[in-house]
Coordinates of C-alpha atoms and ligand atoms in Angstrom, one line a residue:
M1 CA 12.7 34.0 14.7
K2 CA 10.6 32.4 11.9
L3 CA 10.2 28.7 12.6
Q4 CA 10.1 26.5 9.6
S5 CA 9.8 22.8 8.9
I6 CA 13.0 20.8 9.1
R7 CA 15.0 20.3 5.8
G8 CA 13.8 17.1 4.1
V9 CA 10.5 17.1 6.0
K10 CA 7.3 18.0 4.2
D11 CA 3.8 19.0 5.1
I12 CA 1.1 17.2 3.1
L13 CA -1.5 19.9 2.7
P14 CA -5.3 19.5 2.8
E15 CA -5.4 20.3 -1.0
E16 CA -3.3 17.2 -1.8
I17 CA -4.2 14.8 0.9
W18 CA -7.1 13.3 -1.1
K19 CA -4.6 11.8 -3.5
W20 CA -2.9 10.1 -0.6
Q21 CA -6.2 8.9 0.9
W22 CA -7.2 7.5 -2.4
V23 CA -3.9 5.6 -2.9
E24 CA -4.2 4.2 0.6
S25 CA -7.8 3.1 0.0
V26 CA -6.8 1.3 -3.2
A27 CA -4.0 -0.4 -1.3
H28 CA -6.5 -1.6 1.4
K29 CA -8.8 -2.9 -1.4
I30 CA -6.2 -4.8 -3.4
F31 CA -4.1 -6.1 -0.5
S32 CA -7.2 -7.5 1.2
R33 CA -7.9 -9.6 -1.9
Y34 CA -4.6 -11.4 -1.2
G35 CA -5.3 -11.8 2.5
F36 CA -3.2 -9.0 3.9
N37 CA -4.2 -7.2 7.2
E38 CA -3.0 -3.9 8.5
I39 CA -0.6 -3.7 11.4
R40 CA 0.4 -0.4 13.1
I41 CA 3.9 -0.5 14.4
P42 CA 5.6 2.0 16.7
I43 CA 7.4 5.1 15.3
F44 CA 10.4 4.4 17.5
E45 CA 12.1 1.2 18.7
D46 CA 15.2 0.0 20.6
T47 CA 18.1 1.0 18.4
R48 CA 19.5 -2.5 18.4
L49 CA 16.5 -3.8 16.5
F50 CA 17.5 -1.8 13.5
S51 CA 21.3 -2.2 13.7
R52 CA 20.9 -6.0 14.0
S53 CA 18.3 -6.4 11.2
I54 CA 19.2 -3.8 8.6
G55 CA 23.0 -4.5 9.1
E56 CA 25.8 -2.7 10.8
T57 CA 27.6 -1.9 7.5
T58 CA 24.6 -0.4 5.6
D59 CA 24.3 3.3 4.9
I60 CA 21.1 3.4 6.9
V61 CA 22.8 2.1 10.1
E62 CA 26.2 3.7 9.6
K63 CA 25.0 7.2 8.9
E64 CA 21.2 7.7 8.5
M65 CA 19.5 6.8 11.7
Y66 CA 17.8 9.3 14.0
T67 CA 19.0 7.8 17.2
F68 CA 18.6 9.5 20.6
E69 CA 18.8 8.7 24.3
D70 CA 15.6 9.0 26.1
R71 CA 15.3 10.4 29.6
G72 CA 15.8 6.9 31.1
G73 CA 19.1 6.5 29.2
D74 CA 17.8 4.0 26.6
S75 CA 19.0 4.3 23.1
L76 CA 16.0 4.7 20.8
T77 CA 15.7 5.2 17.0
L78 CA 13.0 6.6 14.8
R79 CA 12.2 3.8 12.5
P80 CA 14.1 4.0 9.2
E81 CA 11.9 1.3 7.7
G82 CA 9.1 -1.1 8.8
T83 CA 10.3 -4.6 8.2
A84 CA 12.4 -4.8 11.4
S85 CA 9.4 -3.7 13.5
V86 CA 7.0 -6.1 11.8
V87 CA 9.4 -9.0 12.5
R88 CA 9.8 -7.8 16.1
A89 CA 6.0 -7.7 16.5
Y90 CA 5.6 -11.1 14.8
I91 CA 7.9 -12.7 17.3
E92 CA 6.7 -10.7 20.4
H93 CA 3.0 -11.6 19.7
K94 CA 3.8 -15.2 18.6
M95 CA 2.1 -14.7 15.3
Y96 CA 3.7 -17.7 13.8
A97 CA 0.8 -20.1 14.2
P98 CA -1.8 -18.9 11.8
P99 CA -3.4 -21.5 9.4
S100 CA -1.3 -20.2 6.6
V101 CA 1.2 -17.5 5.8
C102 CA 1.0 -14.4 8.1
K103 CA 0.3 -11.5 5.8
M104 CA 0.5 -7.9 7.0
F105 CA 0.9 -4.4 5.6
Y106 CA 1.6 -1.0 7.1
I107 CA 1.4 2.6 6.1
G108 CA 3.4 5.4 7.8
P109 CA 6.3 7.7 8.1
M110 CA 10.0 6.5 8.1
F111 CA 13.0 8.6 9.0
R112 CA 16.5 8.6 7.4
Y113 CA 19.1 11.3 7.8
E114 CA 19.9 11.4 4.0
R115 CA 20.9 14.4 1.9
P116 CA 17.6 15.9 0.9
Q117 CA 17.0 16.3 -2.8
A118 CA 14.1 15.7 -5.2
G119 CA 12.4 12.5 -4.2
R120 CA 14.7 12.0 -1.2
L121 CA 13.4 13.1 2.1
R122 CA 14.3 12.7 5.8
Q123 CA 10.8 11.9 6.8
F124 CA 9.0 10.0 4.0
Y125 CA 6.0 7.7 4.0
Q126 CA 6.0 4.0 3.0
I127 CA 3.4 1.4 2.3
G128 CA 5.0 -1.9 3.2
V129 CA 3.9 -5.5 2.9
E130 CA 5.3 -8.6 4.6
A131 CA 4.3 -12.2 4.0
M132 CA 5.8 -14.4 6.7
G133 CA 6.0 -18.2 6.9
S134 CA 6.6 -19.7 3.4
P135 CA 9.7 -20.3 1.3
S136 CA 7.6 -20.9 -1.8
P137 CA 8.5 -18.9 -4.9
A138 CA 4.7 -18.6 -5.4
V139 CA 4.7 -16.2 -2.4
D140 CA 7.4 -14.0 -4.1
V141 CA 5.4 -13.8 -7.3
E142 CA 2.0 -13.3 -5.7
V143 CA 3.3 -10.4 -3.7
M144 CA 5.0 -8.9 -6.8
T145 CA 1.9 -9.3 -9.0
M146 CA -0.2 -7.8 -6.2
L147 CA 2.1 -4.8 -6.4
L148 CA 1.7 -4.6 -10.2
E149 CA -2.0 -4.9 -9.9
F150 CA -2.0 -2.1 -7.3
F151 CA 0.1 0.1 -9.7
N152 CA -2.2 -0.7 -12.6
E153 CA -5.3 0.3 -10.6
L154 CA -3.6 3.6 -9.8
G155 CA -3.1 4.2 -13.5
L156 CA 0.7 3.9 -13.5
K157 CA 2.0 3.1 -16.9
D158 CA 5.7 3.5 -17.1
S159 CA 7.0 1.4 -14.1
R160 CA 9.4 -1.4 -14.6
L161 CA 9.9 -4.5 -12.5
Q162 CA 13.5 -5.5 -12.1
I163 CA 14.5 -8.7 -10.4
N164 CA 17.6 -10.4 -9.2
S165 CA 18.7 -13.3 -7.0
L166 CA 21.1 -12.7 -4.1
G167 CA 21.5 -16.4 -3.5
N168 CA 21.5 -18.1 -0.1
Q169 CA 24.0 -18.7 2.8
N170 CA 25.6 -21.6 0.8
C171 CA 26.6 -19.6 -2.3
R172 CA 26.7 -15.9 -1.2
P173 CA 29.8 -16.0 1.1
Q174 CA 31.9 -17.6 -1.8
Y175 CA 30.6 -15.0 -4.2
R176 CA 31.4 -12.2 -1.8
E177 CA 35.1 -13.3 -1.6
L178 CA 35.3 -13.6 -5.4
L179 CA 33.8 -10.1 -5.8
K180 CA 36.1 -8.7 -3.2
G181 CA 39.1 -10.1 -5.0
E182 CA 37.9 -8.6 -8.3
I183 CA 37.2 -5.2 -6.8
K184 CA 40.6 -5.1 -5.1
G185 CA 42.4 -5.0 -8.4
Q186 CA 40.4 -2.0 -9.6
L187 CA 40.2 0.2 -6.5
D188 CA 41.8 3.2 -8.3
R189 CA 38.7 3.3 -10.5
L190 CA 36.1 3.5 -7.7
C191 CA 34.6 6.3 -5.7
K192 CA 35.8 7.0 -2.2
N193 CA 32.7 5.5 -0.7
C194 CA 33.1 2.2 -2.5
V195 CA 36.8 2.0 -1.7
N196 CA 35.9 2.5 2.0
R197 CA 33.1 -0.1 2.1
Y198 CA 34.1 -2.8 -0.4
E199 CA 35.8 -5.0 2.3
R200 CA 32.8 -4.9 4.6
N201 CA 30.0 -4.8 2.0
P202 CA 31.4 -5.5 -1.5
L203 CA 27.9 -6.1 -3.0
R204 CA 27.1 -2.4 -2.7
V205 CA 29.7 -1.6 -5.3
L206 CA 27.4 -3.3 -7.8
D207 CA 24.7 -0.7 -7.4
C208 CA 26.7 2.4 -6.7
K209 CA 25.2 5.3 -8.6
V210 CA 28.6 7.0 -9.5
E211 CA 29.2 6.6 -13.2
Q212 CA 32.8 5.4 -12.9
C213 CA 31.8 2.7 -10.4
Q214 CA 28.9 1.6 -12.7
E215 CA 31.5 1.1 -15.4
V216 CA 33.5 -1.2 -13.2
A217 CA 30.4 -2.9 -11.9
R218 CA 29.4 -3.9 -15.5
N219 CA 32.3 -6.3 -15.7
L220 CA 32.3 -7.7 -12.2
P221 CA 31.2 -11.3 -11.7
K222 CA 27.4 -11.6 -11.4
I223 CA 25.8 -13.4 -8.5
I224 CA 23.3 -15.1 -10.8
D225 CA 26.2 -16.9 -12.4
H226 CA 27.3 -18.3 -9.0
L227 CA 24.0 -19.5 -7.5
D228 CA 23.8 -23.0 -5.8
D229 CA 21.1 -25.4 -7.0
E230 CA 18.5 -24.4 -4.5
S231 CA 18.8 -20.7 -5.3
E232 CA 19.0 -21.4 -9.0
K233 CA 15.8 -23.4 -8.8
H234 CA 14.0 -20.8 -6.8
F235 CA 15.0 -18.0 -9.2
S236 CA 13.9 -20.0 -12.3
E237 CA 10.5 -20.8 -10.6
V238 CA 10.0 -17.1 -9.8
Q239 CA 10.7 -16.2 -13.5
N240 CA 8.4 -19.0 -14.7
L241 CA 5.5 -17.8 -12.5
L242 CA 6.0 -14.2 -13.5
T243 CA 5.7 -15.2 -17.1
I244 CA 2.5 -17.2 -16.3
A245 CA 1.1 -14.2 -14.6
K246 CA 2.0 -12.1 -17.7
A247 CA 4.0 -9.8 -15.5
P248 CA 6.7 -8.0 -17.5
Y249 CA 10.1 -8.0 -15.8
T250 CA 13.8 -7.6 -16.5
I251 CA 16.7 -9.3 -14.7
N252 CA 19.1 -6.7 -13.3
P253 CA 22.1 -8.7 -12.1
N254 CA 23.5 -5.6 -10.3
L255 CA 20.4 -5.1 -8.2
V256 CA 21.5 -5.7 -4.6
R257 CA 19.4 -3.6 -2.3
G258 CA 20.7 -1.4 0.5
L259 CA 19.6 -3.5 3.5
D260 CA 21.5 -6.7 4.5
Y261 CA 18.6 -9.0 5.4
Y262 CA 17.8 -10.2 1.9
N263 CA 18.5 -13.6 0.3
M264 CA 17.3 -15.2 -3.0
T265 CA 14.8 -12.9 -4.8
A266 CA 15.4 -9.2 -4.6
F267 CA 13.4 -6.7 -6.7
E268 CA 12.7 -3.0 -7.4
V269 CA 10.2 -1.2 -9.4
T270 CA 11.6 1.9 -11.0
S271 CA 10.2 4.7 -13.1
E272 CA 11.9 6.9 -15.7
N273 CA 9.8 9.8 -14.5
L274 CA 11.4 9.9 -11.1
G275 CA 14.9 11.3 -12.0
S276 CA 17.9 10.0 -10.2
Q277 CA 15.9 8.6 -7.2
N278 CA 14.1 6.3 -9.6
A279 CA 13.1 3.5 -7.3
V280 CA 9.4 3.7 -6.3
C281 CA 9.4 0.3 -4.6
G282 CA 11.9 -2.3 -3.3
G283 CA 11.8 -5.6 -1.6
G284 CA 12.6 -9.2 -1.6
R285 CA 13.0 -12.4 0.3
Y286 CA 14.4 -12.5 3.8
D287 CA 14.4 -16.0 5.1
T288 CA 16.8 -15.7 8.1
L289 CA 15.8 -12.4 9.8
V290 CA 13.1 -13.8 12.1
E291 CA 15.5 -16.5 13.4
E292 CA 18.3 -13.9 13.8
L293 CA 16.0 -11.9 16.0
S294 CA 15.3 -15.0 18.1
G295 CA 12.1 -16.2 16.5
P296 CA 11.4 -19.6 14.9
P297 CA 12.8 -20.3 11.4
T298 CA 10.4 -18.2 9.2
P299 CA 11.0 -17.5 5.5
C300 CA 9.5 -14.2 4.5
F301 CA 9.0 -12.0 1.5
G302 CA 8.0 -8.3 1.4
F303 CA 8.4 -4.9 -0.1
A304 CA 8.0 -1.2 0.7
L305 CA 7.1 1.7 -1.6
G306 CA 7.7 5.4 -1.2
L307 CA 4.4 7.2 -1.1
E308 CA 5.8 10.6 -2.1
R309 CA 7.4 9.1 -5.1
L310 CA 4.3 7.0 -5.9
V311 CA 1.9 9.9 -5.6
S312 CA 4.1 12.1 -7.8
L313 CA 3.8 9.5 -10.6
I314 CA 0.1 9.0 -10.7
P315 CA -1.6 10.9 -13.6
F316 CA -4.4 12.6 -11.5
K317 CA -6.7 14.4 -13.9
E318 CA -9.5 15.9 -12.0
E319 CA -9.7 18.1 -9.0
N320 CA -11.0 16.6 -5.9
T321 CA -14.7 17.4 -6.0
D322 CA -15.4 15.3 -2.9
A323 CA -14.1 18.1 -0.7
N324 CA -16.5 20.7 -2.2
P325 CA -19.4 21.6 0.1
D326 CA -22.9 20.6 -0.9
I327 CA -24.3 23.8 0.5
F328 CA -22.8 27.2 1.4
L329 CA -24.9 29.0 3.9
V330 CA -25.3 32.8 3.4
C331 CA -26.7 34.5 6.5
L332 CA -27.6 38.1 6.5
G333 CA -28.1 40.3 9.5
E334 CA -28.5 39.8 13.2
A335 CA -31.8 38.0 12.9
A336 CA -30.3 35.2 10.8
K337 CA -27.5 34.3 13.3
V338 CA -29.3 31.7 15.3
P339 CA -31.5 30.2 12.5
G340 CA -28.4 30.1 10.3
F341 CA -26.5 28.2 13.0
Q342 CA -29.5 25.8 13.4
A343 CA -29.8 25.2 9.7
A344 CA -26.1 24.3 9.3
H345 CA -26.3 22.0 12.4
E346 CA -29.4 20.2 11.1
L347 CA -28.1 19.8 7.6
R348 CA -24.8 18.4 8.8
L349 CA -26.5 16.0 11.1
A350 CA -28.5 14.8 8.1
G351 CA -25.2 14.1 6.2
F352 CA -24.8 17.2 4.0
K353 CA -21.4 19.0 3.7
V354 CA -22.1 22.5 4.8
E355 CA -19.8 25.5 4.7
R356 CA -20.6 29.0 5.8
D357 CA -19.2 32.5 6.4
Y358 CA -18.9 33.3 10.1
E359 CA -18.4 37.0 9.8
M360 CA -21.9 37.6 8.3
A361 CA -20.5 40.1 5.9
S362 CA -22.4 41.6 2.9
M363 CA -24.4 39.5 0.5
K364 CA -21.9 40.2 -2.2
S365 CA -18.9 39.2 -0.2
Q366 CA -20.7 36.0 1.1
M367 CA -21.7 35.0 -2.5
R368 CA -18.1 35.5 -3.6
K369 CA -17.0 33.0 -0.9
A370 CA -19.8 30.6 -1.9
N371 CA -18.6 30.7 -5.5
K372 CA -15.0 30.1 -4.5
S373 CA -16.0 27.1 -2.4
N374 CA -17.4 25.3 -5.5
C375 CA -20.5 24.4 -3.6
Q376 CA -23.5 23.0 -5.5
F377 CA -26.1 25.2 -3.7
T378 CA -26.2 28.3 -1.6
L379 CA -28.9 28.6 1.1
I380 CA -29.8 32.2 1.7
L381 CA -31.3 33.4 5.0
G382 CA -32.0 37.1 5.5
E383 CA -34.5 38.9 7.6
N384 CA -37.4 38.4 5.1
E385 CA -36.7 34.7 4.8
I386 CA -36.6 34.3 8.6
N387 CA -40.0 36.1 8.9
S388 CA -41.6 34.2 6.1
G389 CA -40.1 30.8 7.1
K390 CA -39.1 30.3 3.5
Y391 CA -35.4 30.2 2.7
I392 CA -33.8 30.6 -0.7
L393 CA -32.0 27.8 -2.3
K394 CA -29.8 28.8 -5.3
N395 CA -28.3 26.3 -7.7
M396 CA -24.8 27.5 -8.4
N397 CA -24.5 25.7 -11.7
N398 CA -27.5 27.3 -13.5
S399 CA -28.3 30.2 -11.0
E400 CA -31.9 29.1 -10.7
Q401 CA -33.4 29.7 -7.3
H402 CA -36.5 28.7 -5.4
E403 CA -38.0 29.0 -2.0
I404 CA -37.9 26.1 0.4
D405 CA -39.8 25.6 3.7
A406 CA -37.5 26.2 6.7
K407 CA -39.3 23.4 8.5
N408 CA -38.5 20.8 5.9
L409 CA -34.9 21.8 5.1
V410 CA -33.4 18.4 5.0
S411 CA -36.0 16.7 2.8
E412 CA -36.4 19.6 0.4
I413 CA -32.7 20.1 0.0
G414 CA -32.3 16.3 -0.4
K415 CA -34.6 16.4 -3.4
S416 CA -32.6 19.2 -5.1
L417 CA -29.2 17.7 -4.5
T418 CA -27.7 15.4 -7.1
Ligands
HAM501 P1 14.0 0.6 0.8 O1 14.4 0.2 -0.6 O2 15.0 1.1 1.7 O3 13.3 -0.8 1.4 O4 12.7 1.6 0.7 C1 11.6 1.3 -0.1 C2 11.1 2.5 -0.8 O5 11.0 3.6 0.1 C3 12.1 3.0 -1.9 O6 12.0 2.3 -3.1 C4 11.7 4.5 -2.0 O7 10.6 4.6 -2.9 C5 11.2 4.8 -0.6 N1 12.3 5.6 0.1 C6 13.4 5.1 0.7 N2 14.1 6.1 1.2 C7 13.5 7.3 0.9 C8 13.7 8.7 1.1 N3 14.8 9.1 1.8 N4 12.9 9.6 0.6 C9 11.8 9.2 -0.1 N5 11.5 7.9 -0.3 C10 12.3 7.0 0.1 C11 12.8 -0.9 2.6 O8 12.6 0.0 3.4 C12 12.5 -2.4 3.0 N6 12.0 -2.4 4.4 C13 11.5 -2.9 2.0 C14 11.1 -4.3 2.4 C15 9.9 -4.7 3.0 N7 11.7 -5.4 2.1 C16 11.1 -6.5 2.6 N8 10.0 -6.0 3.2

């Protein structure tokens, strides 16, 4: 039986990992400017953490969680997202007394049992950010502009920021009832999924991807027309600050997000180049979640982006030359075995990237491998070189070669390397 990876689960191979590492390093750099520190959260948690925070009627909790019973009989779930875990950690470690807002980010795999297709995986990576402890619209906008700065640094050109307000506990329940009433009169025009869920989660009808539902959604009442004063004020301040920050955005009144914990600002960044799964990032404000999970009242704002989708959008031009060896060691004959081993060891200890052929095949075959490795230099050790104590260093760019003293390998090669 040939074993293969699970459907919707991908290997990230050494030849592409440099792209991921670069994106992650840019995230570290930009996020630290805004005071965010990394947190590493567990891959699995108590199932109740996710069902309570993401919402019992969401697609994720209803049908996408990888839930299993462990040997002790506890129900555990592979994390489908990171926010719930960060909130759990925040409460568990009493992180609510920093001098200012508690700002954290995380990078890692998430798991959702979705139907795999281009851009939609069952194990996918997210970079997520959570700012915890302030209701200020300035936090919403700082986090969104940080994201745009991050995308800009990555060379992303065609991404679009879409925002909406989902209101608060004062205005959303009334809007939900209004929406339900409107939808009820048009059930025959909706997809089966929407018909089934509109009673429990009518807002999801607004962002259903099925064409006929989108037609209905276009004429349904919009939440931004039913905001109370507080939500209205918050939303207009967010827009004002985005304008001051020169961050282009559009208001999408049907943007509702697929997780239940949001209130007030919700946003997504989409890209035309992603096809039907066009959201590269999503997030928003969640002011009640910490309290709902038994922590103190803590207004929060955050987002998560899909790393596979993000990496696929970046216009990488060059090959990764960082991975190329500085030196390829060509060792010929029995006599070169130990000196070759020593030379590689010594050079690596001194910080050079050294590759070699372990089979000690013919000169021709080893030179072919050296060429393929894209090394800058080959260091050649044959019987003559061992006897004379002078090894041959060949520059692979111009084929020039010269002898170097075996006793001063590190310093002589250091002089030649650019
Ligand atoms: P989300 O919208 O469910 O939000 O996911 C965020 C991003 O993860 C999406 O925009 C997408 O790029 C990526 N993503 C989601 N599902 C998949 C999948 N099956 N395959 C590939 N990529 C996927 C959250 O997870 C919230 N926790 C975001 C948040 C943080 N809100 C506040 N703080």
